[in-house]
GROMACS .gro file of C-alpha atoms in nm:
model
  514
    1MET     CA    1   0.000   0.000   0.000
    2PRO     CA    2   0.142   0.342  -0.089
    3PRO     CA    3   0.192   0.575   0.203
    4ALA     CA    4  -0.124   0.759   0.276
    5THR     CA    5  -0.139   1.131   0.340
    6SER     CA    6  -0.205   1.194   0.705
    7ALA     CA    7  -0.543   1.345   0.777
    8PRO     CA    8  -0.656   1.449   1.118
    9SER     CA    9  -0.993   1.618   1.101
   10LYS     CA   10  -1.030   1.991   1.060
   11GLU     CA   11  -1.358   2.177   1.086
   12LEU     CA   12  -1.474   2.394   0.799
   13ALA     CA   13  -1.793   2.578   0.864
   14THR     CA   14  -2.088   2.558   0.634
   15ASP     CA   15  -2.311   2.771   0.856
   16ASP     CA   16  -2.337   2.892   1.212
   17SER     CA   17  -2.325   2.553   1.385
   18THR     CA   18  -2.234   2.285   1.130
   19TYR     CA   19  -1.882   2.165   1.059
   20LEU     CA   20  -1.755   1.916   0.801
   21HIS     CA   21  -1.470   1.672   0.856
   22VAL     CA   22  -1.204   1.724   0.586
   23ALA     CA   23  -0.841   1.617   0.559
   24VAL     CA   24  -0.534   1.831   0.630
   25GLU     CA   25  -0.170   1.731   0.634
   26SER     CA   26  -0.005   1.613   0.952
   27PRO     CA   27   0.288   1.369   0.990
   28ALA     CA   28   0.174   1.243   1.325
   29LEU     CA   29  -0.062   0.958   1.230
   30THR     CA   30   0.023   0.590   1.184
   31GLU     CA   31  -0.066   0.393   0.871
   32ALA     CA   32  -0.353   0.222   1.056
   33GLU     CA   33  -0.487   0.556   1.158
   34HIS     CA   34  -0.458   0.673   0.795
   35GLU     CA   35  -0.675   0.384   0.681
   36HIS     CA   36  -0.935   0.453   0.949
   37GLU     CA   37  -0.935   0.822   0.862
   38HIS     CA   38  -0.978   0.743   0.494
   39GLU     CA   39  -1.286   0.535   0.574
   40GLU     CA   40  -1.437   0.830   0.769
   41VAL     CA   41  -1.383   1.083   0.492
   42SER     CA   42  -1.498   0.859   0.210
   43THR     CA   43  -1.844   0.800   0.357
   44PRO     CA   44  -2.111   0.986   0.158
   45GLU     CA   45  -2.288   1.102   0.473
   46VAL     CA   46  -2.173   1.433   0.619
   47GLN     CA   47  -2.053   1.394   0.976
   48TYR     CA   48  -2.158   1.681   1.199
   49ILE     CA   49  -1.980   1.795   1.509
   50THR     CA   50  -2.225   1.898   1.773
   51PRO     CA   51  -2.192   2.235   1.944
   52THR     CA   52  -2.064   2.071   2.259
   53THR     CA   53  -1.738   1.948   2.109
   54GLU     CA   54  -1.402   2.114   2.143
   55ALA     CA   55  -1.422   2.219   1.775
   56ASP     CA   56  -1.696   2.471   1.852
   57PRO     CA   57  -1.532   2.807   1.935
   58GLN     CA   58  -1.609   2.911   2.289
   59PRO     CA   59  -1.745   3.265   2.333
   60THR     CA   60  -1.548   3.512   2.538
   61SER     CA   61  -1.686   3.747   2.800
   62ALA     CA   62  -1.747   4.004   2.524
   63VAL     CA   63  -2.042   3.799   2.395
   64TYR     CA   64  -2.200   3.773   2.740
   65ILE     CA   65  -2.146   4.142   2.813
   66SER     CA   66  -2.294   4.242   2.476
   67VAL     CA   67  -2.606   4.033   2.542
   68LEU     CA   68  -2.647   4.185   2.889
   69LEU     CA   69  -2.606   4.536   2.752
   70VAL     CA   70  -2.857   4.495   2.472
   71LEU     CA   71  -3.107   4.350   2.719
   72ILE     CA   72  -3.103   4.680   2.910
   73GLN     CA   73  -3.338   4.802   2.640
   74SER     CA   74  -3.584   4.522   2.710
   75PHE     CA   75  -3.607   4.650   3.069
   76GLN     CA   76  -3.755   4.968   2.923
   77TYR     CA   77  -4.019   4.758   2.742
   78GLY     CA   78  -4.119   4.592   3.069
   79TRP     CA   79  -4.126   4.926   3.250
   80TYR     CA   80  -4.360   5.082   2.994
   81THR     CA   81  -4.586   4.774   2.997
   82GLY     CA   82  -4.680   4.830   3.361
   83GLN     CA   83  -4.603   5.200   3.405
   84VAL     CA   84  -4.963   5.331   3.418
   85ASN     CA   85  -5.135   5.013   3.542
   86PHE     CA   86  -5.214   5.163   3.883
   87LYS     CA   87  -5.563   5.250   4.012
   88THR     CA   88  -5.437   5.554   4.200
   89TYR     CA   89  -5.336   5.696   3.862
   90HIS     CA   90  -5.664   5.608   3.694
   91ASN     CA   91  -5.995   5.473   3.816
   92LYS     CA   92  -6.312   5.527   3.615
   93ILE     CA   93  -6.522   5.618   3.919
   94THR     CA   94  -6.279   5.836   4.115
   95CYS     CA   95  -6.160   6.025   3.807
   96ALA     CA   96  -6.520   6.099   3.706
   97ALA     CA   97  -6.606   6.239   4.051
   98ARG     CA   98  -6.644   6.615   4.089
   99PRO     CA   99  -6.460   6.736   4.277
  100VAL     CA  100  -6.188   6.472   4.254
  101VAL     CA  101  -6.114   6.331   4.599
  102PRO     CA  102  -5.756   6.416   4.710
  103GLY     CA  103  -5.523   6.117   4.684
  104THR     CA  104  -5.716   5.963   4.394
  105CYS     CA  105  -5.670   6.008   4.019
  106ILE     CA  106  -5.334   6.172   4.094
  107MET     CA  107  -5.214   6.179   3.732
  108PHE     CA  108  -5.386   6.474   3.568
  109PRO     CA  109  -5.690   6.476   3.802
  110GLY     CA  110  -6.027   6.470   3.632
  111HIS     CA  111  -5.913   6.311   3.306
  112THR     CA  112  -6.176   6.122   3.109
  113MET     CA  113  -6.184   5.755   3.013
  114THR     CA  114  -6.114   5.846   2.650
  115GLN     CA  115  -5.812   6.056   2.744
  116TRP     CA  116  -5.668   5.775   2.955
  117THR     CA  117  -5.726   5.520   2.678
  118VAL     CA  118  -5.528   5.742   2.440
  119LEU     CA  119  -5.254   5.793   2.699
  120ALA     CA  120  -5.219   5.422   2.779
  121ASN     CA  121  -5.225   5.304   2.417
  122ALA     CA  122  -5.002   5.578   2.272
  123TRP     CA  123  -4.708   5.356   2.372
  124VAL     CA  124  -4.850   5.065   2.171
  125VAL     CA  125  -4.905   5.284   1.862
  126GLY     CA  126  -4.546   5.406   1.896
  127GLY     CA  127  -4.429   5.046   1.922
  128MET     CA  128  -4.607   4.959   1.597
  129CYS     CA  129  -4.435   5.250   1.424
  130GLY     CA  130  -4.098   5.155   1.571
  131THR     CA  131  -4.113   4.798   1.442
  132LEU     CA  132  -4.189   4.923   1.091
  133LEU     CA  133  -3.908   5.179   1.098
  134VAL     CA  134  -3.627   4.970   1.248
  135ALA     CA  135  -3.531   4.747   0.954
  136LYS     CA  136  -3.375   5.009   0.726
  137PRO     CA  137  -3.152   5.186   0.980
  138SER     CA  138  -3.051   4.851   1.128
  139ASP     CA  139  -2.936   4.725   0.788
  140ARG     CA  140  -2.782   5.055   0.680
  141PHE     CA  141  -2.605   5.176   0.995
  142GLY     CA  142  -2.556   4.852   1.187
  143ARG     CA  143  -2.714   4.695   1.493
  144ARG     CA  144  -2.499   4.865   1.755
  145ARG     CA  145  -2.528   5.218   1.617
  146THR     CA  146  -2.906   5.182   1.568
  147LEU     CA  147  -2.947   5.061   1.926
  148TRP     CA  148  -2.731   5.348   2.051
  149CYS     CA  149  -2.954   5.599   1.871
  150ASN     CA  150  -3.251   5.418   2.022
  151GLY     CA  151  -3.111   5.515   2.362
  152VAL     CA  152  -3.157   5.877   2.257
  153THR     CA  153  -3.521   5.803   2.172
  154MET     CA  154  -3.568   5.641   2.513
  155MET     CA  155  -3.435   5.949   2.687
  156ALA     CA  156  -3.652   6.180   2.476
  157GLY     CA  157  -3.964   5.982   2.567
  158GLY     CA  158  -3.875   5.989   2.936
  159ILE     CA  159  -3.809   6.365   2.934
  160LEU     CA  160  -4.143   6.436   2.763
  161GLN     CA  161  -4.331   6.230   3.021
  162MET     CA  162  -4.145   6.361   3.324
  163THR     CA  163  -4.218   6.722   3.223
  164ALA     CA  164  -4.576   6.662   3.100
  165TYR     CA  165  -4.829   6.926   3.203
  166ASN     CA  166  -5.141   6.752   3.063
  167VAL     CA  167  -5.264   6.415   2.935
  168TRP     CA  168  -5.180   6.487   2.571
  169HIS     CA  169  -4.824   6.593   2.653
  170PHE     CA  170  -4.774   6.270   2.848
  171ALA     CA  171  -4.929   6.068   2.563
  172VAL     CA  172  -4.674   6.214   2.319
  173GLY     CA  173  -4.397   6.101   2.555
  174ARG     CA  174  -4.552   5.754   2.571
  175PHE     CA  175  -4.567   5.747   2.191
  176VAL     CA  176  -4.196   5.835   2.161
  177GLY     CA  177  -4.114   5.574   2.426
  178GLY     CA  178  -4.319   5.326   2.222
  179ILE     CA  179  -4.103   5.394   1.916
  180ALA     CA  180  -3.799   5.305   2.128
  181SER     CA  181  -3.969   4.985   2.247
  182GLY     CA  182  -4.061   4.897   1.889
  183PHE     CA  183  -3.700   4.942   1.780
  184ALA     CA  184  -3.590   4.718   2.067
  185THR     CA  185  -3.833   4.439   1.984
  186GLY     CA  186  -3.743   4.458   1.617
  187ILE     CA  187  -3.366   4.438   1.652
  188ILE     CA  188  -3.266   4.270   1.981
  189GLY     CA  189  -3.376   3.916   1.886
  190GLY     CA  190  -3.189   3.929   1.557
  191TYR     CA  191  -2.879   4.083   1.712
  192ILE     CA  192  -2.862   3.812   1.978
  193ALA     CA  193  -2.909   3.541   1.714
  194GLU     CA  194  -2.622   3.686   1.508
  195ILE     CA  195  -2.366   3.702   1.790
  196SER     CA  196  -2.463   3.385   1.979
  197PRO     CA  197  -2.314   3.040   1.929
  198PRO     CA  198  -2.590   2.789   1.844
  199LYS     CA  199  -2.573   2.608   2.177
  200LEU     CA  200  -2.644   2.934   2.365
  201ARG     CA  201  -2.887   3.095   2.122
  202SER     CA  202  -3.201   2.965   2.295
  203THR     CA  203  -3.071   3.059   2.639
  204PHE     CA  204  -2.973   3.410   2.532
  205GLY     CA  205  -3.299   3.443   2.340
  206THR     CA  206  -3.502   3.400   2.658
  207GLY     CA  207  -3.316   3.694   2.811
  208PHE     CA  208  -3.552   3.950   2.657
  209HIS     CA  209  -3.849   3.814   2.850
  210SER     CA  210  -3.644   3.763   3.166
  211VAL     CA  211  -3.531   4.126   3.180
  212LEU     CA  212  -3.874   4.246   3.065
  213SER     CA  213  -4.025   4.058   3.361
  214VAL     CA  214  -3.781   4.226   3.598
  215GLY     CA  215  -3.888   4.561   3.453
  216LEU     CA  216  -4.252   4.476   3.523
  217LEU     CA  217  -4.166   4.372   3.878
  218CYS     CA  218  -3.969   4.690   3.943
  219VAL     CA  219  -4.251   4.914   3.825
  220ALA     CA  220  -4.492   4.721   4.050
  221ILE     CA  221  -4.260   4.785   4.346
  222SER     CA  222  -4.237   5.153   4.254
  223PHE     CA  223  -4.615   5.191   4.301
  224PHE     CA  224  -4.558   5.177   4.678
  225PHE     CA  225  -4.342   5.493   4.655
  226VAL     CA  226  -4.504   5.702   4.380
  227ASP     CA  227  -4.864   5.700   4.502
  228THR     CA  228  -4.893   6.063   4.613
  229GLY     CA  229  -4.877   6.404   4.449
  230ASP     CA  230  -4.636   6.440   4.158
  231ASN     CA  231  -4.418   6.144   4.256
  232TRP     CA  232  -4.530   5.969   3.939
  233ARG     CA  233  -4.283   6.194   3.757
  234TYR     CA  234  -3.995   6.001   3.914
  235ALA     CA  235  -4.131   5.680   3.762
  236ALA     CA  236  -4.171   5.855   3.427
  237ALA     CA  237  -3.802   5.949   3.437
  238VAL     CA  238  -3.675   5.589   3.460
  239PRO     CA  239  -3.640   5.549   3.078
  240ILE     CA  240  -3.397   5.844   3.087
  241VAL     CA  241  -3.169   5.647   3.318
  242ILE     CA  242  -3.204   5.331   3.106
  243GLY     CA  243  -3.121   5.512   2.782
  244ALA     CA  244  -2.828   5.703   2.931
  245THR     CA  245  -2.680   5.388   3.086
  246PHE     CA  246  -2.691   5.205   2.754
  247MET     CA  247  -2.545   5.497   2.560
  248VAL     CA  248  -2.249   5.529   2.797
  249LEU     CA  249  -2.161   5.159   2.811
  250ALA     CA  250  -2.242   5.030   2.460
  251PRO     CA  251  -1.959   5.203   2.264
  252PHE     CA  252  -1.696   5.049   2.493
  253PHE     CA  253  -1.824   4.701   2.570
  254MET     CA  254  -2.078   4.598   2.305
  255VAL     CA  255  -1.967   4.422   1.988
  256GLU     CA  256  -2.109   4.496   1.645
  257SER     CA  257  -2.271   4.206   1.465
  258PRO     CA  258  -2.001   4.040   1.251
  259VAL     CA  259  -2.278   3.911   1.025
  260TRP     CA  260  -2.373   4.268   0.937
  261LEU     CA  261  -2.010   4.376   0.895
  262LEU     CA  262  -1.934   4.091   0.656
  263ALA     CA  263  -2.253   4.162   0.463
  264LYS     CA  264  -2.128   4.519   0.419
  265GLY     CA  265  -1.787   4.401   0.299
  266ARG     CA  266  -1.612   4.539   0.610
  267ASN     CA  267  -1.409   4.224   0.662
  268ALA     CA  268  -1.128   4.375   0.869
  269GLU     CA  269  -1.377   4.517   1.120
  270ALA     CA  270  -1.565   4.186   1.125
  271GLU     CA  271  -1.245   3.996   1.205
  272LYS     CA  272  -1.167   4.240   1.484
  273GLU     CA  273  -1.510   4.187   1.640
  274ILE     CA  274  -1.489   3.809   1.599
  275ALA     CA  275  -1.150   3.815   1.777
  276ARG     CA  276  -1.320   3.993   2.068
  277MET     CA  277  -1.600   3.738   2.067
  278TYR     CA  278  -1.414   3.409   2.011
  279GLY     CA  279  -1.041   3.480   2.035
  280GLU     CA  280  -0.777   3.544   1.767
  281LYS     CA  281  -0.714   3.178   1.689
  282ASN     CA  282  -1.077   3.115   1.594
  283VAL     CA  283  -1.113   3.412   1.357
  284PRO     CA  284  -1.050   3.216   1.030
  285LEU     CA  285  -1.296   2.944   1.132
  286VAL     CA  286  -1.576   3.181   1.230
  287VAL     CA  287  -1.522   3.406   0.928
  288ALA     CA  288  -1.533   3.103   0.697
  289ARG     CA  289  -1.861   2.977   0.834
  290LEU     CA  290  -2.023   3.320   0.823
  291GLN     CA  291  -1.900   3.398   0.470
  292ALA     CA  292  -2.020   3.060   0.351
  293ARG     CA  293  -2.369   3.148   0.460
  294HIS     CA  294  -2.450   3.519   0.445
  295THR     CA  295  -2.507   3.744   0.149
  296LYS     CA  296  -2.513   4.120   0.122
  297VAL     CA  297  -2.800   4.264   0.325
  298GLU     CA  298  -2.844   4.576   0.116
  299ALA     CA  299  -2.902   4.373  -0.202
  300VAL     CA  300  -3.226   4.223  -0.070
  301PRO     CA  301  -3.547   4.428  -0.122
  302PHE     CA  302  -3.830   4.424   0.129
  303ARG     CA  303  -4.057   4.219  -0.098
  304THR     CA  304  -3.814   3.927  -0.066
  305VAL     CA  305  -3.977   3.847   0.269
  306PHE     CA  306  -4.295   3.750   0.084
  307LYS     CA  307  -4.128   3.510  -0.160
  308PRO     CA  308  -4.266   3.153  -0.157
  309GLU     CA  309  -3.958   3.013   0.020
  310TYR     CA  310  -4.019   3.241   0.319
  311ARG     CA  311  -4.399   3.261   0.339
  312PHE     CA  312  -4.446   2.967   0.573
  313GLN     CA  313  -4.175   3.095   0.810
  314LEU     CA  314  -4.343   3.435   0.807
  315LEU     CA  315  -4.679   3.273   0.883
  316ILE     CA  316  -4.535   3.092   1.185
  317ALA     CA  317  -4.351   3.401   1.313
  318CYS     CA  318  -4.661   3.621   1.284
  319ALA     CA  319  -4.882   3.351   1.437
  320VAL     CA  320  -4.657   3.309   1.743
  321ALA     CA  321  -4.647   3.689   1.778
  322HIS     CA  322  -5.029   3.701   1.767
  323PHE     CA  323  -5.058   3.417   2.020
  324HIS     CA  324  -4.826   3.613   2.251
  325GLN     CA  325  -5.108   3.868   2.295
  326PHE     CA  326  -5.423   3.664   2.227
  327CYS     CA  327  -5.330   3.392   2.477
  328GLY     CA  328  -5.510   3.601   2.740
  329ILE     CA  329  -5.216   3.714   2.950
  330ASN     CA  330  -5.327   4.077   2.935
  331ALA     CA  331  -5.674   3.974   3.050
  332VAL     CA  332  -5.518   3.799   3.349
  333LEU     CA  333  -5.317   4.111   3.434
  334PHE     CA  334  -5.628   4.327   3.388
  335TYR     CA  335  -5.839   4.096   3.607
  336SER     CA  336  -5.576   4.024   3.873
  337SER     CA  337  -5.669   4.310   4.109
  338SER     CA  338  -6.036   4.211   4.126
  339ILE     CA  339  -5.946   3.842   4.157
  340PHE     CA  340  -5.717   3.909   4.452
  341SER     CA  341  -5.965   4.150   4.614
  342THR     CA  342  -6.227   3.870   4.630
  343SER     CA  343  -5.973   3.669   4.827
  344GLY     CA  344  -5.914   3.941   5.087
  345ILE     CA  345  -5.623   4.128   4.924
  346SER     CA  346  -5.774   4.475   4.899
  347ASP     CA  347  -5.463   4.671   4.796
  348PRO     CA  348  -5.435   4.639   4.415
  349ARG     CA  349  -5.062   4.703   4.440
  350VAL     CA  350  -5.017   4.379   4.630
  351GLY     CA  351  -5.211   4.184   4.368
  352THR     CA  352  -5.006   4.336   4.086
  353LEU     CA  353  -4.684   4.263   4.275
  354ILE     CA  354  -4.780   3.898   4.327
  355VAL     CA  355  -4.861   3.849   3.958
  356ASP     CA  356  -4.538   4.016   3.845
  357LEU     CA  357  -4.337   3.815   4.095
  358VAL     CA  358  -4.489   3.491   3.967
  359ASN     CA  359  -4.409   3.609   3.614
  360CYS     CA  360  -4.043   3.641   3.716
  361LEU     CA  361  -4.013   3.299   3.878
  362PRO     CA  362  -3.988   3.094   3.554
  363THR     CA  363  -3.693   3.309   3.447
  364LEU     CA  364  -3.486   3.151   3.725
  365VAL     CA  365  -3.495   2.814   3.546
  366LEU     CA  366  -3.575   2.930   3.193
  367GLY     CA  367  -3.214   2.904   3.076
  368VAL     CA  368  -3.198   2.539   3.181
  369PHE     CA  369  -3.531   2.459   3.013
  370ALA     CA  370  -3.427   2.638   2.694
  371LYS     CA  371  -3.113   2.420   2.671
  372ARG     CA  372  -3.287   2.090   2.740
  373LEU     CA  373  -3.640   2.124   2.605
  374LYS     CA  374  -3.742   2.183   2.247
  375THR     CA  375  -3.889   2.521   2.161
  376ARG     CA  376  -4.193   2.351   2.013
  377THR     CA  377  -4.243   2.147   2.331
  378MET     CA  378  -4.224   2.454   2.555
  379LEU     CA  379  -4.482   2.636   2.340
  380LEU     CA  380  -4.719   2.336   2.345
  381VAL     CA  381  -4.684   2.283   2.720
  382GLY     CA  382  -4.731   2.652   2.800
  383THR     CA  383  -5.037   2.677   2.574
  384SER     CA  384  -5.190   2.366   2.734
  385ILE     CA  385  -5.134   2.506   3.083
  386MET     CA  386  -5.298   2.839   2.994
  387LEU     CA  387  -5.592   2.665   2.825
  388MET     CA  388  -5.655   2.455   3.135
  389CYS     CA  389  -5.628   2.762   3.358
  390ALA     CA  390  -5.868   2.965   3.142
  391ILE     CA  391  -6.131   2.691   3.177
  392VAL     CA  392  -6.084   2.654   3.554
  393MET     CA  393  -6.075   3.032   3.611
  394THR     CA  394  -6.401   3.078   3.422
  395ILE     CA  395  -6.568   2.814   3.641
  396SER     CA  396  -6.420   2.955   3.963
  397LEU     CA  397  -6.522   3.312   3.877
  398VAL     CA  398  -6.878   3.208   3.796
  399LYS     CA  399  -6.898   2.998   4.115
  400GLU     CA  400  -6.713   3.270   4.314
  401ILE     CA  401  -6.440   3.038   4.443
  402GLY     CA  402  -6.178   3.303   4.523
  403PRO     CA  403  -5.881   3.085   4.632
  404VAL     CA  404  -5.907   2.871   4.317
  405SER     CA  405  -5.905   3.185   4.100
  406VAL     CA  406  -5.591   3.312   4.275
  407ALA     CA  407  -5.410   2.980   4.239
  408PHE     CA  408  -5.487   2.941   3.870
  409THR     CA  409  -5.405   3.305   3.801
  410ALA     CA  410  -5.053   3.229   3.923
  411ILE     CA  411  -5.034   2.908   3.717
  412TYR     CA  412  -5.163   3.094   3.411
  413VAL     CA  413  -4.885   3.351   3.440
  414GLY     CA  414  -4.632   3.072   3.492
  415GLY     CA  415  -4.750   2.898   3.174
  416PHE     CA  416  -4.699   3.219   2.981
  417GLY     CA  417  -4.357   3.260   3.141
  418ILE     CA  418  -4.227   2.930   2.998
  419SER     CA  419  -4.375   2.970   2.650
  420TYR     CA  420  -4.482   3.277   2.455
  421GLY     CA  421  -4.331   3.524   2.700
  422PRO     CA  422  -3.966   3.432   2.642
  423LEU     CA  423  -3.982   3.242   2.314
  424VAL     CA  424  -4.154   3.487   2.082
  425TRP     CA  425  -3.833   3.692   2.058
  426SER     CA  426  -3.604   3.402   1.964
  427VAL     CA  427  -3.853   3.212   1.745
  428THR     CA  428  -3.923   3.510   1.522
  429ALA     CA  429  -3.550   3.574   1.475
  430GLU     CA  430  -3.418   3.222   1.416
  431LEU     CA  431  -3.667   3.130   1.141
  432PHE     CA  432  -3.507   3.364   0.886
  433PRO     CA  433  -3.163   3.401   0.723
  434ALA     CA  434  -2.964   3.716   0.792
  435GLU     CA  435  -3.041   3.885   0.461
  436ILE     CA  436  -3.413   3.919   0.545
  437ARG     CA  437  -3.408   3.886   0.923
  438SER     CA  438  -3.454   4.253   1.010
  439ARG     CA  439  -3.747   4.294   0.773
  440ALA     CA  440  -3.915   3.966   0.866
  441VAL     CA  441  -3.880   4.024   1.240
  442SER     CA  442  -4.017   4.376   1.203
  443LEU     CA  443  -4.329   4.234   1.034
  444ALA     CA  444  -4.374   3.972   1.306
  445MET     CA  445  -4.331   4.232   1.579
  446MET     CA  446  -4.577   4.457   1.396
  447SER     CA  447  -4.825   4.169   1.427
  448MET     CA  448  -4.759   4.149   1.799
  449TRP     CA  449  -4.806   4.523   1.854
  450LEU     CA  450  -5.124   4.520   1.644
  451SER     CA  451  -5.259   4.235   1.857
  452LYS     CA  452  -5.152   4.420   2.171
  453ILE     CA  453  -5.348   4.734   2.086
  454THR     CA  454  -5.649   4.524   1.982
  455VAL     CA  455  -5.654   4.349   2.320
  456GLY     CA  456  -5.569   4.669   2.509
  457ILE     CA  457  -5.858   4.865   2.361
  458GLY     CA  458  -6.108   4.583   2.316
  459TYR     CA  459  -6.074   4.373   2.631
  460PRO     CA  460  -6.213   4.627   2.884
  461TYR     CA  461  -6.532   4.647   2.678
  462MET     CA  462  -6.544   4.269   2.638
  463HIS     CA  463  -6.497   4.232   3.013
  464GLU     CA  464  -6.780   4.475   3.077
  465ALA     CA  465  -7.009   4.279   2.844
  466LEU     CA  466  -6.914   3.924   2.950
  467ASP     CA  467  -6.815   3.985   3.313
  468ASN     CA  468  -6.713   3.652   3.468
  469TYR     CA  469  -6.728   3.481   3.129
  470SER     CA  470  -6.468   3.710   2.973
  471PHE     CA  471  -6.207   3.430   2.952
  472ILE     CA  472  -6.421   3.223   2.714
  473PRO     CA  473  -6.288   3.399   2.398
  474PHE     CA  474  -5.934   3.315   2.510
  475ILE     CA  475  -6.031   2.951   2.554
  476GLY     CA  476  -6.110   2.960   2.183
  477THR     CA  477  -5.786   3.134   2.081
  478LEU     CA  478  -5.576   2.902   2.298
  479THR     CA  479  -5.743   2.597   2.146
  480PHE     CA  480  -5.665   2.730   1.798
  481ALA     CA  481  -5.306   2.809   1.902
  482LEU     CA  482  -5.256   2.458   2.040
  483THR     CA  483  -5.384   2.304   1.716
  484PHE     CA  484  -5.173   2.534   1.498
  485LEU     CA  485  -4.853   2.469   1.690
  486TYR     CA  486  -4.906   2.092   1.706
  487PHE     CA  487  -4.950   2.051   1.331
  488LEU     CA  488  -4.741   2.333   1.184
  489MET     CA  489  -4.465   2.436   1.425
  490PRO     CA  490  -4.132   2.269   1.337
  491ASP     CA  491  -3.866   2.171   1.586
  492THR     CA  492  -3.582   2.425   1.565
  493HIS     CA  493  -3.409   2.335   1.892
  494ASN     CA  494  -3.028   2.369   1.869
  495LYS     CA  495  -3.049   2.384   1.490
  496SER     CA  496  -2.841   2.621   1.281
  497ILE     CA  497  -2.997   2.874   1.044
  498ASP     CA  498  -2.908   2.648   0.748
  499GLU     CA  499  -3.064   2.344   0.914
  500ILE     CA  500  -3.382   2.541   0.986
  501GLU     CA  501  -3.397   2.657   0.624
  502GLU     CA  502  -3.348   2.296   0.513
  503LEU     CA  503  -3.652   2.192   0.719
  504PHE     CA  504  -3.870   2.439   0.532
  505ARG     CA  505  -3.712   2.349   0.196
  506GLN     CA  506  -3.796   1.982   0.248
  507ARG     CA  507  -4.151   2.078   0.342
  508ARG     CA  508  -4.191   2.277   0.019
  509GLU     CA  509  -4.058   1.986  -0.186
  510LYS     CA  510  -4.300   1.741  -0.023
  511ARG     CA  511  -4.595   1.973  -0.088
  512ALA     CA  512  -4.482   2.026  -0.449
  513LYS     CA  513  -4.485   1.649  -0.512
  514LYS     CA  514  -4.844   1.611  -0.392
   0.00000   0.00000   0.00000
């Protein structure tokens, strides 16, 4: 037998988590080893190295710090979600009284129901606008610079609210803050997907909901300190602190997406960022796998998102975003004060605090679940839990069984906390390749904001009409969601972007043959 060329395996990337065994020269192997190696390489089946092997570049602290920094902006989203959900700020009866009783309706005393509806939902309208606007600047100026400018928008919204002299002035501030929240929802998921190694993508992806939940909890705690006079202005100023903190730290510690840099042809800058993220020795490997996959972002028009090869992904992303709002979680939050009051907890702040605390609890173990459980499984389990709770809560409210209502309110929130709450951000980002990710995610987030304003405006009227039966519509939507996810949601757990695309390609081919 002629001497064989030695061939220990070397990993060449084909995408963001898949490596192929190929041969490279090395004089260190024996002839027997050469023969064994030849058998491995000659097999027609590609041999994949899983993300847990030594071949997978390990992220440095720069990746973790960048994720933590970008998640500061999700805190602002959580803060705005609960900022005005306080009866001392607005109560239909006390605000309609003339004269207004001191200590009640402390935000712009005497405002009408219509004015408050505009004020509360101005943030949602701003969020819808933000998600539509974020794709172009994100692709043109980069993820980091766009997020930094978003910090300016956060501060502007906070300043307008803190200095507001009437309802309309405050509503404008909420609208500007909503634009900042829309930018955050439209870019953070994609940014995290682009800088994360595949084995950590699900864990990092749940971070948006985790920090959002902390923001909700913090605003609930603040209600115990901003319940008199003009103290609400201190709460309104919190986004200023959030925006300023991000703007100071991001330029020094946050990496730019190497995917975006390579797409722009700025290879030297991309290599510099990759060195920060994975170390100098892994730069060629990471660059190779990214270049093998990603095309130029600016060459892809918006209409590409609607091409046949992406329509099913877009359907799933928009559906999950809709389910995030139509699962009934906002109804639970709306109803929580009255549910707890029937069980002897008269202070609505305590009820809100309990719900927000329960919402935070799943985040303590969410990272472990995200690593071990499939995304599809978590969505199905969470939907099933909420469906069961909606049925039991309807029965307990009709029968006036207070303790049962309280218990299943907590379980309901927990079900949301392990499913739609954390996963909507990662699911909508990982379904699409980089060249259309910003545009596709912005459409999915637009769906979520549209659903949010529909529920926000419509549910109080539905509750007034249906009273204790107001969870029945959500029983219907949860049943539909469970059916949709069971039959149409693919398993994307620990899969690379290429592997996810391959799933959808195979589906299209099967349907074409029918």
